[in-house]
Short mmCIF file of C-alpha atoms and ligand atoms in Angstrom, two decimals:
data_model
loop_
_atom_site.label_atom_id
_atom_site.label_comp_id
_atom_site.label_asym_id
_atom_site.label_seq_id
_atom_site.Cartn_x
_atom_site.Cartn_y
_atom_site.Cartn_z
CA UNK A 1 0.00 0.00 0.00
CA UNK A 2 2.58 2.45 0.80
CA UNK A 3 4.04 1.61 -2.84
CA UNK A 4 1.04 2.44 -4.22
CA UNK A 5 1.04 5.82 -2.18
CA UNK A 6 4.52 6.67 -3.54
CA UNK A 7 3.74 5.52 -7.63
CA UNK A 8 0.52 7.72 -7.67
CA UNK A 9 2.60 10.18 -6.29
CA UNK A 10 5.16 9.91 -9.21
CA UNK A 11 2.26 9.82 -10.82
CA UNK A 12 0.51 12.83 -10.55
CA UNK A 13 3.96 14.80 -9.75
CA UNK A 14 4.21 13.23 -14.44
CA UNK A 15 0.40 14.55 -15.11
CA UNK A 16 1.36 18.05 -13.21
CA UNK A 17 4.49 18.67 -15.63
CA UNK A 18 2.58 17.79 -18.35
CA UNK A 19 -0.13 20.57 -17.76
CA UNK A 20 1.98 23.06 -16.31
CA UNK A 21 4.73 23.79 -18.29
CA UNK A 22 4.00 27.44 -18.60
CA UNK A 23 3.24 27.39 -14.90
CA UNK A 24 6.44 27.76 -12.77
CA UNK A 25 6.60 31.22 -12.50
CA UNK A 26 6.67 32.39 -8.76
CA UNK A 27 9.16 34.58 -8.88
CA UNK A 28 7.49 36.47 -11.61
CA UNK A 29 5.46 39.81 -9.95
CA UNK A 30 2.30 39.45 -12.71
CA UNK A 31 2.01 36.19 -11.80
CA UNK A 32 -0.58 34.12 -9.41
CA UNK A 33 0.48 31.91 -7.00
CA UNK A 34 -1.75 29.14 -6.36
CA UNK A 35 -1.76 26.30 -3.58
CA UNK A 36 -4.63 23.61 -3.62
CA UNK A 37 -5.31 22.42 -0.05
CA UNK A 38 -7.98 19.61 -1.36
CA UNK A 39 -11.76 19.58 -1.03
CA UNK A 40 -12.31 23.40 -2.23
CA UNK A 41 -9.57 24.68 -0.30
CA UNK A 42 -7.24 27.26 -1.73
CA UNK A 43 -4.59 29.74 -0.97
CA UNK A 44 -4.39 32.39 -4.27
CA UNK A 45 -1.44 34.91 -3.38
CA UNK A 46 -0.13 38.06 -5.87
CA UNK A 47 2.43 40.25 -4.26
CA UNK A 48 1.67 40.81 -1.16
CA UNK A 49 -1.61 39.94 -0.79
CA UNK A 50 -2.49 36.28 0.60
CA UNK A 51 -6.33 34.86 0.02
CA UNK A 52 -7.82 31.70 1.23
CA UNK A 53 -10.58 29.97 -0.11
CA UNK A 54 -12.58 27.61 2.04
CA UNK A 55 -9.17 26.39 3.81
CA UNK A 56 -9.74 23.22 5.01
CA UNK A 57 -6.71 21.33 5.76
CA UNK A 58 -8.08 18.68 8.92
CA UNK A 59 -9.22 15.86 6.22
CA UNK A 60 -10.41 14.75 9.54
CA UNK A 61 -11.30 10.38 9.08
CA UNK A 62 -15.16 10.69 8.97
CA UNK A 63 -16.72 6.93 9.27
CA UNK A 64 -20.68 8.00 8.34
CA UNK A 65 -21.42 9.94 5.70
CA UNK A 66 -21.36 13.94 5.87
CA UNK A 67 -24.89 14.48 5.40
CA UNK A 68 -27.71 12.39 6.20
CA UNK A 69 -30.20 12.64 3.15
CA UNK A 70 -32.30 9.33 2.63
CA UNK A 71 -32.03 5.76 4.01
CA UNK A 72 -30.31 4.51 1.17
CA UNK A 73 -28.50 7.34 0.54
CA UNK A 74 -26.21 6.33 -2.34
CA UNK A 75 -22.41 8.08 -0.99
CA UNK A 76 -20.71 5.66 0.83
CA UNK A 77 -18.24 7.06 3.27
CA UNK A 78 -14.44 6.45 2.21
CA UNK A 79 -12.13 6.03 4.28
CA UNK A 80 -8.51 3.81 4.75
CA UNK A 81 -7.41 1.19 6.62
CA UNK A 82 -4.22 2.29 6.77
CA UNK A 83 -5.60 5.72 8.24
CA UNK A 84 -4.58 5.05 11.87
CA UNK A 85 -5.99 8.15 12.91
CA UNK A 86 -9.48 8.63 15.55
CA UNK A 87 -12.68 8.18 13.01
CA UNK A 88 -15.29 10.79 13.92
CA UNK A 89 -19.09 10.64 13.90
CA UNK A 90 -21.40 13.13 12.48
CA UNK A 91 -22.41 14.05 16.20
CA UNK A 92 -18.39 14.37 17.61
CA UNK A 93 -17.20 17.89 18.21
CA UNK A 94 -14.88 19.09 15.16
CA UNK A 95 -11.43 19.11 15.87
CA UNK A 96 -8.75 21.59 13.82
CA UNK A 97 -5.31 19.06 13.34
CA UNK A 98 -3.61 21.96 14.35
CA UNK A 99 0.19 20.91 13.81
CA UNK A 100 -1.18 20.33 9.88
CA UNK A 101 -2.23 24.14 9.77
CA UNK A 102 0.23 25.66 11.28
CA UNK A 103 2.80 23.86 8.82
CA UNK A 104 1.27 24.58 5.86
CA UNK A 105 -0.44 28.34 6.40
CA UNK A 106 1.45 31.56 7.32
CA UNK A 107 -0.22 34.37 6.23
CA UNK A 108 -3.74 35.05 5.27
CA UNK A 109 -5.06 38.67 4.75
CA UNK A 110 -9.03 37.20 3.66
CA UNK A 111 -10.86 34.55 3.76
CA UNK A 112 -13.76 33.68 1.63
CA UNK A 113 -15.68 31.05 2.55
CA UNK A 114 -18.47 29.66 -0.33
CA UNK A 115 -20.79 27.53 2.67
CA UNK A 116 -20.81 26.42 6.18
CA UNK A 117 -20.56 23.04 5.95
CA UNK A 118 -17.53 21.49 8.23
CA UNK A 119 -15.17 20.80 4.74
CA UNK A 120 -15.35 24.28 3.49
CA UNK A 121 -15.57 26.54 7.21
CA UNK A 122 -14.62 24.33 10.16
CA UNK A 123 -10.88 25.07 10.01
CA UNK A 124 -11.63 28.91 9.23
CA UNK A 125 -12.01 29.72 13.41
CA UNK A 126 -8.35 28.46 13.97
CA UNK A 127 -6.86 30.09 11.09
CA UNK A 128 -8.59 33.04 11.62
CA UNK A 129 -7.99 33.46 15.22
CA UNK A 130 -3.61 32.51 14.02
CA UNK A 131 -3.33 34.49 10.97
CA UNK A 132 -5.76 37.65 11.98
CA UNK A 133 -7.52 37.41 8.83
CA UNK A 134 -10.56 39.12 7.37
CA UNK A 135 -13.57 36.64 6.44
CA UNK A 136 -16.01 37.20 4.49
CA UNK A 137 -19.18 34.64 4.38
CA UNK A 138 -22.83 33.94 4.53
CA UNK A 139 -24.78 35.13 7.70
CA UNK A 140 -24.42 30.99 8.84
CA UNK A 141 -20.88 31.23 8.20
CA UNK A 142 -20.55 34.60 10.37
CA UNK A 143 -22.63 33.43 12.84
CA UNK A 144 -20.60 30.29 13.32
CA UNK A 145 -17.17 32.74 13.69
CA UNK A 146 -18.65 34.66 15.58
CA UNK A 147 -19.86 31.83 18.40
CA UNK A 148 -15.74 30.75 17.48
CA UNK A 149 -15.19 34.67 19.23
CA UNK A 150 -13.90 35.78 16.02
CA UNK A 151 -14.05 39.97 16.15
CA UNK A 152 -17.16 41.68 14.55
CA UNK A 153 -14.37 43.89 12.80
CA UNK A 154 -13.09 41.25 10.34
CA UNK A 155 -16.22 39.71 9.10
CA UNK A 156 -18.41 40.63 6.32
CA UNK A 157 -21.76 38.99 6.16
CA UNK A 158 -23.19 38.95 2.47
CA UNK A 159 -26.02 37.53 0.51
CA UNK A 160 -24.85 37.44 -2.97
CA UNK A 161 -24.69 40.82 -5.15
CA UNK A 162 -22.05 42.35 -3.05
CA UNK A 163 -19.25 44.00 -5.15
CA UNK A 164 -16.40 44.86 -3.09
CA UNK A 165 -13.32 46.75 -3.37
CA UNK A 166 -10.19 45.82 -1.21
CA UNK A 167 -6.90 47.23 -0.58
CA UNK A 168 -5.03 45.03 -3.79
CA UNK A 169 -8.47 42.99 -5.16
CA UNK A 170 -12.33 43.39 -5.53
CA UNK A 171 -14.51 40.19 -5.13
CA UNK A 172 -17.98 40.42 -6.48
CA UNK A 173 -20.34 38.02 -4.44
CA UNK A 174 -22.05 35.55 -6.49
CA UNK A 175 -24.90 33.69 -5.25
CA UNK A 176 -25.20 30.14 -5.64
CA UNK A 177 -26.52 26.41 -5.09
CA UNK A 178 -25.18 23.54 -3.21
CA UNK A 179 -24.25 20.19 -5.52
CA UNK A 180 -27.16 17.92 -6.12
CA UNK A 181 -26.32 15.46 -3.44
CA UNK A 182 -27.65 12.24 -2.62
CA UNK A 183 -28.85 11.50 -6.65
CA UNK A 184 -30.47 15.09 -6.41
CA UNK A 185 -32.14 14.38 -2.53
CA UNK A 186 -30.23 16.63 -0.93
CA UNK A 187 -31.91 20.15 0.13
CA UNK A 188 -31.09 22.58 3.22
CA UNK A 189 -32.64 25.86 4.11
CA UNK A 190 -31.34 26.03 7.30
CA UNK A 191 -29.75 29.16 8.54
CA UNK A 192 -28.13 30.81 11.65
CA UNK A 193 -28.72 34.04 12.81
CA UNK A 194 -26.11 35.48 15.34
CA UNK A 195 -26.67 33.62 18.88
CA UNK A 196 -28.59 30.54 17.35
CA UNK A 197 -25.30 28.31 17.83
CA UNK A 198 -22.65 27.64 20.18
CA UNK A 199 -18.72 26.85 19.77
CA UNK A 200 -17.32 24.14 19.48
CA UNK A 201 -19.87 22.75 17.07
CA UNK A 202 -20.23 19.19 16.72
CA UNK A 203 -19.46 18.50 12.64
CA UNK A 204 -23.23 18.02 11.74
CA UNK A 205 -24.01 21.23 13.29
CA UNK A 206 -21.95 22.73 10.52
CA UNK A 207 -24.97 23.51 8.05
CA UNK A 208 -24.98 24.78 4.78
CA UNK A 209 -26.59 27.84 5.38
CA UNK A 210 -26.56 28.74 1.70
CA UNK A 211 -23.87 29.00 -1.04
CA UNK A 212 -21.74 30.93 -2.91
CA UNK A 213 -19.43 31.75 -5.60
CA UNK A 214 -16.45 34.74 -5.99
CA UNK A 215 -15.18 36.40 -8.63
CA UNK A 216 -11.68 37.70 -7.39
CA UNK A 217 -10.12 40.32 -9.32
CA UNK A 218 -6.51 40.65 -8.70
CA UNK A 219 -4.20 42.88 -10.79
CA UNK A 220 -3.47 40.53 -13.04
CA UNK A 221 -6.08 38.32 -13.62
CA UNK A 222 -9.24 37.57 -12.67
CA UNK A 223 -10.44 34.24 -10.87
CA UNK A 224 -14.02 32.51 -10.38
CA UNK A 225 -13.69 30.21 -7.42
CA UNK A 226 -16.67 27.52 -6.80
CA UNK A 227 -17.13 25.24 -4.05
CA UNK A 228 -20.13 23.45 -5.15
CA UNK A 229 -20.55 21.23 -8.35
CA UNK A 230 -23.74 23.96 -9.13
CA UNK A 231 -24.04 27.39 -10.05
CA UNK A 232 -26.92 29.64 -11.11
CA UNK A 233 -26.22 30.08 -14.96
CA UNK A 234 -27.63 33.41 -15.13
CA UNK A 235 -25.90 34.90 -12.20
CA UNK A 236 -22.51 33.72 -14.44
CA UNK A 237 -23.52 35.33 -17.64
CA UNK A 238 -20.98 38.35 -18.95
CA UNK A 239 -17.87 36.99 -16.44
CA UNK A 240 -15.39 36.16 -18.38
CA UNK A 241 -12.78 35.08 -15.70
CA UNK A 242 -8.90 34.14 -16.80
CA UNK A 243 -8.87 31.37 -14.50
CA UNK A 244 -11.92 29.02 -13.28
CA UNK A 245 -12.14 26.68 -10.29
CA UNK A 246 -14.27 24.16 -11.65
CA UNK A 247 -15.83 21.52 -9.03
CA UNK A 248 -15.18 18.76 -10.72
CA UNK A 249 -16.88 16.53 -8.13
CA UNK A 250 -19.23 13.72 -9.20
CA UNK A 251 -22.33 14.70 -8.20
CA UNK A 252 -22.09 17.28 -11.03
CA UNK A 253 -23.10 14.12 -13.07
CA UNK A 254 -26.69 14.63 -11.90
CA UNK A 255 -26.96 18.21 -13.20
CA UNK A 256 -27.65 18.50 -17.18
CA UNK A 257 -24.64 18.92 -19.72
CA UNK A 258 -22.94 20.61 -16.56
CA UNK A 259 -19.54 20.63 -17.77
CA UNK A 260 -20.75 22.32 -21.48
CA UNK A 261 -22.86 25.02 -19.51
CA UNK A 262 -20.32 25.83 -16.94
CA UNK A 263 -17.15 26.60 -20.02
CA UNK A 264 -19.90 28.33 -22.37
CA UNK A 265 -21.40 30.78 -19.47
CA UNK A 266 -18.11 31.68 -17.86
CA UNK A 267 -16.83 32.37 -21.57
CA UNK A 268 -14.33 29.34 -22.00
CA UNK A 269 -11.82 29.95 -19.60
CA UNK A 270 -8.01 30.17 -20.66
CA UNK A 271 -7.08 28.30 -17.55
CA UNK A 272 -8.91 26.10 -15.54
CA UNK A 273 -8.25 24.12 -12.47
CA UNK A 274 -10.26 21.39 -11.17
CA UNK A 275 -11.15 21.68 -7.51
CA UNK A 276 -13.31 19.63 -5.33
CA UNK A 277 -12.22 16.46 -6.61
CA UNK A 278 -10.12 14.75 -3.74
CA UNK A 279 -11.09 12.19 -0.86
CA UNK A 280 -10.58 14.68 1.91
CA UNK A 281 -11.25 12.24 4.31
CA UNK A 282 -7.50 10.86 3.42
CA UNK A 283 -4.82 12.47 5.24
CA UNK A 284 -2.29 14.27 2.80
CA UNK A 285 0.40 12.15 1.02
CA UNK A 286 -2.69 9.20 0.50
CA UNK A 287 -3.91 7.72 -3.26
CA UNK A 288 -5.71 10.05 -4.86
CA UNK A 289 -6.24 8.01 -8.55
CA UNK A 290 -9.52 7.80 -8.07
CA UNK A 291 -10.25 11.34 -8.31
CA UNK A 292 -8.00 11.35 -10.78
CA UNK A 293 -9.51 8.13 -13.18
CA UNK A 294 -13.02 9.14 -12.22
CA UNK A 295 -13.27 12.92 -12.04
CA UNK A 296 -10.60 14.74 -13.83
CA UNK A 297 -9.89 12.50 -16.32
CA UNK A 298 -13.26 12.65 -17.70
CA UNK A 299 -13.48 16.43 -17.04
CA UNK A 300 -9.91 17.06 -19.59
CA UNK A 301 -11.73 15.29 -22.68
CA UNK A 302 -14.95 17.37 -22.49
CA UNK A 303 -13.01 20.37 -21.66
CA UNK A 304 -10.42 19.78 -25.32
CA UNK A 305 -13.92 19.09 -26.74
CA UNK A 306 -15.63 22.32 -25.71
CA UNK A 307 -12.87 24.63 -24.78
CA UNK A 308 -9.95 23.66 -26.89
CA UNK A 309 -7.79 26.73 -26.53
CA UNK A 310 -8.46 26.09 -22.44
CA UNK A 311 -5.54 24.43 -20.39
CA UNK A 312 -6.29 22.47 -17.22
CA UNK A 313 -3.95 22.54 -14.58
CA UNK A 314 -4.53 19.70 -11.97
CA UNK A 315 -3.07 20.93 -8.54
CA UNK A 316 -1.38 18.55 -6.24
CA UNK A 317 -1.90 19.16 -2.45
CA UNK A 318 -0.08 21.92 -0.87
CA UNK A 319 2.34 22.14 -4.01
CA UNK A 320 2.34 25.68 -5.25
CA UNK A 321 2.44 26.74 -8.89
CA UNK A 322 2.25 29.98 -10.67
CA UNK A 323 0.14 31.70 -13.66
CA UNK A 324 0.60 34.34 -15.32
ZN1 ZN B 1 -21.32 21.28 1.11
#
């Protein structure tokens, strides 16, 4: 098993060169620096201004499945054997894996945070609290910080619309939908208001509370981040971002011609980077083919079929890469 750790590494360390040839270029000031934490977790940096997206970096062993939709409900929880970490219930308090964090983040001036649930925002009260950053989120997201005693000065509660200028970027606030879980089952519209919930929350108390999408405008490009394998297609049409974070996830198999609507309404992309396509419930360093065989793979042929002049990048955890 560890062999086959080590070979998909080699693996995927071949498929990264292979898409990223154009890509080294950290030292270069117009450039992007990108590091993909897994699930829909990102750090985007340009100069000197550092941006998380839903960092979550725990990949805490979760034996039941996230979300309780049906009975039957079809997702089958995947975890390893040769995980000898604790395995958590739904209804066990959420614990950050603190020495993980601190090793791999430094600096953070925002957050943005696309919904509440425990693999997008239940690492975001830790880092927060270490790296003083400002988050900006739904009003179940803020909520949540703020029962975490994050300060009422570094959070911005929106609802989708917002258009925001910062210091070195502008994020315009998209509003969106949650992936079509559980063969299309899944449905939440559960929200917290400020008070409703206490810290620490147990990981099933970490809701939806609504989603979201960002358009980040940085100097030199401009970046649509998703964290759901949905979006509203009209609330997409005019961007025309550089460089897409596609959820790549399966459930986007449920939705129709997805991958065809997504390219044509964000106005085929020049790059694009698949995100949400890992097993975070698989500590770093663990086989990720899977995703690789079953999601991206997949994803590459419709995307030279629909968006030839696009190149995909696939990001390999906590290995950062540049574009210009
Ligand atoms: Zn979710």
């Amino acid at each position: 098993m560890i062999k086959k750790v080590i070979l998909s590494q080699v693996f995927l360390t071949f498929i990264f060169s292979l898409f990223t040839k154009q890509a080294s270029a950290q030292n270069n000031d117009n450039a992007l620096t990108f590091k993909y934490f897994g699930c829909a977790g990102w750090e985007i940096s340009e100069n000197n201004i550092t941006i998380l997206i839903d960092p979550y970096l725990t990949r805490l062993k979760l034996g039941e499945t996230s979300i309780k939709i049906s009975a039957n409900s079809s997702s089958e929880p995947s975890t390893s054997s040769i995980d000898d970490r604790k395995t958590y219930k739904r209804t066990d308090i959420f614990e950050s894996d603190t020495v993980v964090i601190n090793k791999n983040i430094n600096k953070a001036d925002f957050i943005l945070v696309h919904h509440s649930h425990y693999d997008h925002l239940a690492d975001v009260p830790y880092i927060a609290k270490m790296t003083g950053a400002k988050v900006i989120g739904t009003e179940t997201t803020i909520s949540i910080l703020k029962a975490y005693g994050i300060e009422d000065d570094k959070l911005y509660t929106v609802r989708g619309g917002e258009d925001y200028q910062f210091d070195n970027f502008s994020v315009r606030i998209i509003p969106g939908i949650h992936s079509a879980l559980g063969d299309k089952h899944y449905f939440s519209s559960e929200v917290y208001k400020e008070g409703d919930i206490k810290a620490p929350l147990q990981i099933n108390q970490f809701i939806e509370g609504r989603s979201l999408m960002f358009l980040i405008r940085f100097k030199s490009n401009e970046v649509l981040t998703m964290g759901s394998m949905n979006f509203i297609e009209r609330e997409l049409e005019g961007l025309k971002p550089d460089i897409l974070l596609a959820g790549v996830n399966m459930s986007r198999f449920n939705m129709y011609k997805y991958d065809e609507r997504l390219l044509s309404v964000t106005n085929f992309p020049r790059i694009i980077i698949p995100t949400h396509w890992d097993n975070f419930r698989l500590p770093y360093g663990f086989d990720q083919s899977n995703g690789i065989d079953q999601k991206i793979k997949p994803f590459i042929e419709k995307v030279k079929d629909v968006s030839p002049n696009s190149r995909v990048i696939i990001p390999i955890h906590l290995k950062a890469f540049g574009v210009n």
